Coordinates of C-alpha atoms in Angstrom, one line a residue:
X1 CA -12.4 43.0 67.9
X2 CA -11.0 45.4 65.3
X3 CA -13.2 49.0 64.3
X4 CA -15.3 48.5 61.5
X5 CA -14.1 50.2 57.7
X6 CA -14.7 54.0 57.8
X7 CA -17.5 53.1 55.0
X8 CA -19.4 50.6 57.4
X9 CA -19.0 52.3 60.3
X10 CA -22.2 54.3 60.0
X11 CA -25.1 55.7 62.5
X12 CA -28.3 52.8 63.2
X13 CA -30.8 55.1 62.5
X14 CA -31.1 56.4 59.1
X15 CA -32.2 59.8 59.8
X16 CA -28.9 60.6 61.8
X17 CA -27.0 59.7 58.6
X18 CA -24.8 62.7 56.7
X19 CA -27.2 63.5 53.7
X20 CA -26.0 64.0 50.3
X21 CA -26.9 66.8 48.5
X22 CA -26.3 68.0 45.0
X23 CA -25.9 71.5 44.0
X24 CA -28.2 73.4 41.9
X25 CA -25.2 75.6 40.0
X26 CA -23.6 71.9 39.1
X27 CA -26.8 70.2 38.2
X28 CA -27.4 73.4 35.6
X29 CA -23.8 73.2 34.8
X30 CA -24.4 69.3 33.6
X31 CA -27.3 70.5 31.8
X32 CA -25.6 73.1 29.7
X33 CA -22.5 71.2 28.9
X34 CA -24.9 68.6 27.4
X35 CA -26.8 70.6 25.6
X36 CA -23.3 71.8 24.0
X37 CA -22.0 68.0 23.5
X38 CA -25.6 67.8 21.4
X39 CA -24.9 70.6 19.5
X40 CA -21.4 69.8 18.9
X41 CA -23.5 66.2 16.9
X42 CA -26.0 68.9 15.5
X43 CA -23.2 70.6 13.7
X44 CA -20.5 68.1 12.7
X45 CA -23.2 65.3 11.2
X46 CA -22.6 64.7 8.0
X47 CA -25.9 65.5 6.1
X48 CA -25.2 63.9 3.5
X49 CA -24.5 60.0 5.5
X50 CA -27.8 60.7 7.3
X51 CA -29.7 61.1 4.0
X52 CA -28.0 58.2 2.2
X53 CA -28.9 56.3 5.3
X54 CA -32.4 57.4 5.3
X55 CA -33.1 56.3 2.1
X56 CA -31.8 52.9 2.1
X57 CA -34.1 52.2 4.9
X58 CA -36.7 53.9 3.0
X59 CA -36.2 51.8 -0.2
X60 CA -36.1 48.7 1.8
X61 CA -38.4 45.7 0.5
X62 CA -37.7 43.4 3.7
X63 CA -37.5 43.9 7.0
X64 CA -35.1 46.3 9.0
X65 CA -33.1 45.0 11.6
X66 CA -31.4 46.8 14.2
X67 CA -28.5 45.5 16.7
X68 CA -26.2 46.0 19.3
X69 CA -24.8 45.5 22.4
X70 CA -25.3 47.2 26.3
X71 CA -26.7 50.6 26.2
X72 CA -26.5 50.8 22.4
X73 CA -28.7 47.9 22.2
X74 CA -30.9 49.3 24.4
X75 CA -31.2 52.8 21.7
X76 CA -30.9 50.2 18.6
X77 CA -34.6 47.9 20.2
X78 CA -35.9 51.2 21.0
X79 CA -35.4 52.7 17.8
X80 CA -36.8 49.5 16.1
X81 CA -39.8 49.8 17.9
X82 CA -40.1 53.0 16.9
X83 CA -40.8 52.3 13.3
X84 CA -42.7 49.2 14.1
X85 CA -45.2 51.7 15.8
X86 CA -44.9 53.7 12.5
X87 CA -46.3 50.5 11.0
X88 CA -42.7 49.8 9.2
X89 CA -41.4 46.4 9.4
X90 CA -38.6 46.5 12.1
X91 CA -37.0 44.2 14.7
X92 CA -34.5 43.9 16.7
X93 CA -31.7 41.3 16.4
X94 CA -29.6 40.4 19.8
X95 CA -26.4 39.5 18.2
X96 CA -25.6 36.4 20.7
X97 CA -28.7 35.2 20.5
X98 CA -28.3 35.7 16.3
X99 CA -25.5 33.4 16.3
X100 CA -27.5 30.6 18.1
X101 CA -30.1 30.5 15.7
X102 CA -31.5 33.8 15.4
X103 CA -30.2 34.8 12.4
X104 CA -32.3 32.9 10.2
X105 CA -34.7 35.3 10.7
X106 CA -32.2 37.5 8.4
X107 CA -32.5 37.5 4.3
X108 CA -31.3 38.8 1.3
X109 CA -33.8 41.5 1.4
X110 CA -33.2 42.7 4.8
X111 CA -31.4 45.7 6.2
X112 CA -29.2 44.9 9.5
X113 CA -28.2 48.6 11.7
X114 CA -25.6 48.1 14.0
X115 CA -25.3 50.4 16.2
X116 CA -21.8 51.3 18.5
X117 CA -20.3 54.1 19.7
X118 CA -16.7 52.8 19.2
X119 CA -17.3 50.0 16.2
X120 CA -15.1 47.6 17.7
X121 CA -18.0 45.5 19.7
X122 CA -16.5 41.8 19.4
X123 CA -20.5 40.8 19.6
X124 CA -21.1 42.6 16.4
X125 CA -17.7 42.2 14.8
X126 CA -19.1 38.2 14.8
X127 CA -22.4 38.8 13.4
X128 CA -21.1 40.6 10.3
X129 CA -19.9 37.6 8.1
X130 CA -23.1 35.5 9.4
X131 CA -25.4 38.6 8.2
X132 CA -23.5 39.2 5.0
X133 CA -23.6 34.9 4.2
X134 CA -27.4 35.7 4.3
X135 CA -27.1 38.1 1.9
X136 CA -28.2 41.0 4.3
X137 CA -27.3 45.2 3.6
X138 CA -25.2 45.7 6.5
X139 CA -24.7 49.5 7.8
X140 CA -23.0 50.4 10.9
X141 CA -23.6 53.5 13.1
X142 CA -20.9 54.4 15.2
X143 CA -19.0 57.6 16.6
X144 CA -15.1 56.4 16.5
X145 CA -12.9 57.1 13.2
X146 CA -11.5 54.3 11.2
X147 CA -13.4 51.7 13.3
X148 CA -13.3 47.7 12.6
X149 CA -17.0 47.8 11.9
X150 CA -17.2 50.9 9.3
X151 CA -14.8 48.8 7.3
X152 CA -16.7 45.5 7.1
X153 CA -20.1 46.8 6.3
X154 CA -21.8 48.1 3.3
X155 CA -22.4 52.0 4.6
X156 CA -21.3 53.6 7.8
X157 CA -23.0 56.3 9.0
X158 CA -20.5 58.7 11.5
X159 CA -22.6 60.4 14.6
X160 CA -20.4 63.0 15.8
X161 CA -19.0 62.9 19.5
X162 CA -17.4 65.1 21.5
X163 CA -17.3 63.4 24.3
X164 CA -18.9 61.7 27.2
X165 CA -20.9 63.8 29.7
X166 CA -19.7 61.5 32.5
X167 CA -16.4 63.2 34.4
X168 CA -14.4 60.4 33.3
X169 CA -15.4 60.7 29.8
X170 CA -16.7 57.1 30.0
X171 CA -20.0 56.4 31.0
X172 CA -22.4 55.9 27.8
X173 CA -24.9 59.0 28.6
X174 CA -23.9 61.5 25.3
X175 CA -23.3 58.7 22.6
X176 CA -26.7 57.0 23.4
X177 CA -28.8 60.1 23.7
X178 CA -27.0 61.2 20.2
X179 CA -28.1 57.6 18.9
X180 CA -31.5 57.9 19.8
X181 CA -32.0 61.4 18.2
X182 CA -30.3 60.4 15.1
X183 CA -32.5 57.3 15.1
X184 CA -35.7 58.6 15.8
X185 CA -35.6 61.8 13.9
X186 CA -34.5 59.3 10.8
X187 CA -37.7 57.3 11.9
X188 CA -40.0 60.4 11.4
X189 CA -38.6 61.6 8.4
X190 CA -39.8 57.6 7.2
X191 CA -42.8 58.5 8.4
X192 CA -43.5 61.7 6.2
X193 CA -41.8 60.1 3.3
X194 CA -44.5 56.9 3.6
X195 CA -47.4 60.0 3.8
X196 CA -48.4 58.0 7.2
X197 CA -51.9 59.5 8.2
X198 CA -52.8 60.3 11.6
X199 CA -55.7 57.5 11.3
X200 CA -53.0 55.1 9.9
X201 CA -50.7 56.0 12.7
X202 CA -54.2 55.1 15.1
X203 CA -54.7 51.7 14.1
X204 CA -51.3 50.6 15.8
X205 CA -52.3 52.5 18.8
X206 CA -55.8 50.9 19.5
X207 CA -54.8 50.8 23.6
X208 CA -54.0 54.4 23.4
X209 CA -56.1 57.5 23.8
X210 CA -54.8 58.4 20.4
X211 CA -56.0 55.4 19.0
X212 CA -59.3 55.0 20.4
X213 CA -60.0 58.9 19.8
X214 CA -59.7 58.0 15.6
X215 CA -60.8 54.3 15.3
X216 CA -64.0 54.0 17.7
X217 CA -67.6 54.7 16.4
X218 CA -70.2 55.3 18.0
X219 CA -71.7 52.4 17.6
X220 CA -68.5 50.7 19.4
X221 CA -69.2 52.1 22.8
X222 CA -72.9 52.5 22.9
X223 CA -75.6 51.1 24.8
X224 CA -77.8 49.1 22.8
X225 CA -81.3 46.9 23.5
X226 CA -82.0 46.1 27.0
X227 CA -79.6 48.6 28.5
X228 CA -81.8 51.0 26.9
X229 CA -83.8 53.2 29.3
X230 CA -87.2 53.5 26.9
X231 CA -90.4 54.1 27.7
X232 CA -93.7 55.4 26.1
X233 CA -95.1 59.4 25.9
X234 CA -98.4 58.2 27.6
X235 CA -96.8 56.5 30.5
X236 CA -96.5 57.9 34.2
X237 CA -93.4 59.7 35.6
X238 CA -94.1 57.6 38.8
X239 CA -94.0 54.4 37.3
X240 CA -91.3 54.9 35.1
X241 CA -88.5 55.3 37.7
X242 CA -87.4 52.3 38.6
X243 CA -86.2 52.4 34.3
X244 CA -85.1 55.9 35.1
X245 CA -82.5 54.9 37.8
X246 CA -81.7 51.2 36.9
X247 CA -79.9 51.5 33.4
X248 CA -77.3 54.1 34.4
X249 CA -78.1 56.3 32.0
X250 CA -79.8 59.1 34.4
X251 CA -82.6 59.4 32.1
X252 CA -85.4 58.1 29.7
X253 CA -86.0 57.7 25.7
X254 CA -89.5 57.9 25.2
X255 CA -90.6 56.4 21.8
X256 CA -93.2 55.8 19.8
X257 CA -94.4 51.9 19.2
X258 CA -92.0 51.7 16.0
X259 CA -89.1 53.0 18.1
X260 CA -89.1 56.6 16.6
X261 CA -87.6 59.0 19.5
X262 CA -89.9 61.3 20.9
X263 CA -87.8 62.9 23.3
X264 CA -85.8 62.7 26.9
X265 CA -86.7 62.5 30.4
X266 CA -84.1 63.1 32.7
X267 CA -82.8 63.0 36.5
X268 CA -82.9 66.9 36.3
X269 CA -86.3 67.2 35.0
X270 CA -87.4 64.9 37.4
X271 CA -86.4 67.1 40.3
X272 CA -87.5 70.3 38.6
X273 CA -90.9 68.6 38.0
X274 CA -91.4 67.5 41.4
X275 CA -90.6 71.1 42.8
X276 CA -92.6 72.5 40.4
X277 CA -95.5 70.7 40.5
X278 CA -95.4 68.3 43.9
X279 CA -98.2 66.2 44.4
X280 CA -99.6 66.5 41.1
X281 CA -96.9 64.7 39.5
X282 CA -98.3 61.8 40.2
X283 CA -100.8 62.3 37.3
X284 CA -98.5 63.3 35.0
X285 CA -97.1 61.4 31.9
X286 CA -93.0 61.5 30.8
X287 CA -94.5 62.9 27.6
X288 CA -96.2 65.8 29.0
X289 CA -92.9 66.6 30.6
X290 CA -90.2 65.3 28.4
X291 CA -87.6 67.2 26.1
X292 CA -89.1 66.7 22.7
X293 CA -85.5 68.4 21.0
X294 CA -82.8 66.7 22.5
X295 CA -79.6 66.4 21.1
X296 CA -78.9 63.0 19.0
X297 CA -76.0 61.7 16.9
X298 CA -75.7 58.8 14.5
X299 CA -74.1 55.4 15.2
X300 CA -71.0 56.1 12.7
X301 CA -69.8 59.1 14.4
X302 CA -66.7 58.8 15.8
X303 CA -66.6 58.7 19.4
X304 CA -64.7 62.1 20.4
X305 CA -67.5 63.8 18.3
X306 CA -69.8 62.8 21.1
X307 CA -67.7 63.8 23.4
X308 CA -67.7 66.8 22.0
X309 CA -71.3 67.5 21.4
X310 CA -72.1 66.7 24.9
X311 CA -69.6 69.3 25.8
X312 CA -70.8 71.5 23.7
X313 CA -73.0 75.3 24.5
X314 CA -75.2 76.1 25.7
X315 CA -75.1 73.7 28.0
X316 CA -73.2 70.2 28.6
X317 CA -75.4 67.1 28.6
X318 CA -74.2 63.8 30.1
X319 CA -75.9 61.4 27.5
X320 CA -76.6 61.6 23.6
X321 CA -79.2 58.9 21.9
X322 CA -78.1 56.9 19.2
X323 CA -80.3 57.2 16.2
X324 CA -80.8 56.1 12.6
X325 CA -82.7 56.8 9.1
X326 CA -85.9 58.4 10.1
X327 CA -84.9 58.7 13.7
X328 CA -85.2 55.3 14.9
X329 CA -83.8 55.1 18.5
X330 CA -80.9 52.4 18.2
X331 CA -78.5 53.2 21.2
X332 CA -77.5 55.4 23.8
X333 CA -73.8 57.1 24.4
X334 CA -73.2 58.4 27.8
X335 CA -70.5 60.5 28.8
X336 CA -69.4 57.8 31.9
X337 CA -69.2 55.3 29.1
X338 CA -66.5 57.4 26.8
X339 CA -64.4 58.1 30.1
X340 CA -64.8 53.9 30.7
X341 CA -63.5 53.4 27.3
X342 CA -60.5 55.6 27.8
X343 CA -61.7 58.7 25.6

């Protein structure tokens, strides 16, 4: 039996295998020569395509569609998604799949991006009558002179390449990171143009922190009726701590009969209560002991204000009550509650 390929003939165990290493000097040389291949796009893009470019998409009364093929399709979905999350109507268009049916999502009104770094993508070079027999504004982004796919569409915006970072000058790793800068810096300067708020930009982020920290009240993440700890001024400290420890709130709203708030009883004063007075405290009411100036807040707060009043000097609190007109007790926030809810 012959000796195994050079490549196959290797040690059983793993750790007795020849590690590879990579040297600190070449990985900051890769870093450096990128950042120069980014500055060579930096200084060679014509302004003036970018702008026109900008604006088109800007003007746009129908829906923006971006395409391409491999890694530029990758940067063109990402990009659409992008303005999407800007709350801009985007999409992404696979060109095989456009010519299978797809493209009837296309119209007159629509703007179709192709991106590609040399222009010549077959894919895309077949889309283009299909998309311009809808009636679409077709614009190509690509990084090769005089390519097939400048020529065919309506604008062509050039992104400036050096060339690749990859040692063979072919491995897609400068001409994508060029698209997506181009592409997403465009998207932001959409953004300012549309005056997009930061609560606008919220309510397409409602899973986010962002989101939740400008869209939810309140009144969204409070504690409300039964899982209210209440009791009355007049009642026993004794008595009441089965309500004390059973509603997770670690403490008690006292309350007159018409649900005014009197005041808080908490955990903490329980324990300082019990050291300071031991046996007696089983004669004495939560009213006697309660905090009769807690700290409140209204259900149409929003909820990082909570957060922040709990947080606040001189000391942090772990719980605020919910109240209304004339100090009606309606709710409780609790600071377990905004962490739950991903504040």
């Amino acid at each position: 039996m012959g000796s195994l390929p050079p490549f196959l003939d290797l040690p059983a165990n793993p750790k007795h295998r020849q590690q590879r290493q990579i040297d600190e000097s070449t990985l900051l040389n890769l870093f450096k020569a990128q950042q120069n291949h980014l500055n060579y796009f930096f200084r060679h893009l014509d302004l003036s395509q970018a702008l026109s470019f900008s604006q088109t998409l800007l003007n746009t009364t129908g829906t923006i569609f971006f395409s391409g093929v491999g890694k530029s399709g990758f940067v063109a979905n990402k990009i659409s998604q992008t303005l999407v999350s800007l709350g801009i109507r985007a999409s992404f268009l696979n060109p095989v799949d456009a010519l299978h049916g797809d493209i009837g999502a296309l119209s007159s009104l629509d703007v179709l991006v192709l991106f590609s770094k040399s222009g010549n993508t077959d894919e895309l070079l077949r889309l283009v009558p299909c998309a311009r027999a809808k009636g679409a504004y077709l614009v190509s982004v690509t990084s090769v002179e005089g390519n097939s796919l400048a020529s065919v569409c309506d604008m062509n915006v050039h992104l400036p390449l050096e060339r690749e970072l990859c040692p063979f000058d072919l491995a897609p790793v400068t001409s994508t990171a060029i698209q997506m800068v181009f592409g997403d810096t465009v998207a932001i300067a959409l953004m300012g143009a549309r005056n997009l708020t930061k609560e606008e930009y919220a309510t397409n982020h409602p899973a986010g922190r962002i989101g939740k920290s400008l869209i939810f009240k309140v009144k969204d993440v409070m504690k409300k009726q039964n899982e209210l700890p209440v009791c009355r001024e007049g009642d026993l400290i004794m008595d009441q701590l089965v309500e004390l420890t059973s509603k997770g709130c670690g403490c008690l709203l006292v309350v007159d009969p018409d649900h005014h708030l009197i005041g808080t009883f908490t955990d903490g004063d329980l324990r300082r209560t019990l050291k300071a007075s031991g046996e007696a405290i089983f004669k004495l009411t939560v009213g006697e002991m309660c905090n009769r100036n807690p700290r409140t807040i209204g259900p149409d707060a929003m909820a990082v204000e909570a957060m922040k009043k709990m947080e606040s000097p001189p000391s942090p609190v772990q719980f605020l009550p919910v109240i209304r007109d004339q100090n009606v007790l309606i709710g409780i926030i609790t600071l377990h509650g905004l962490v739950s809810a991903g504040l």
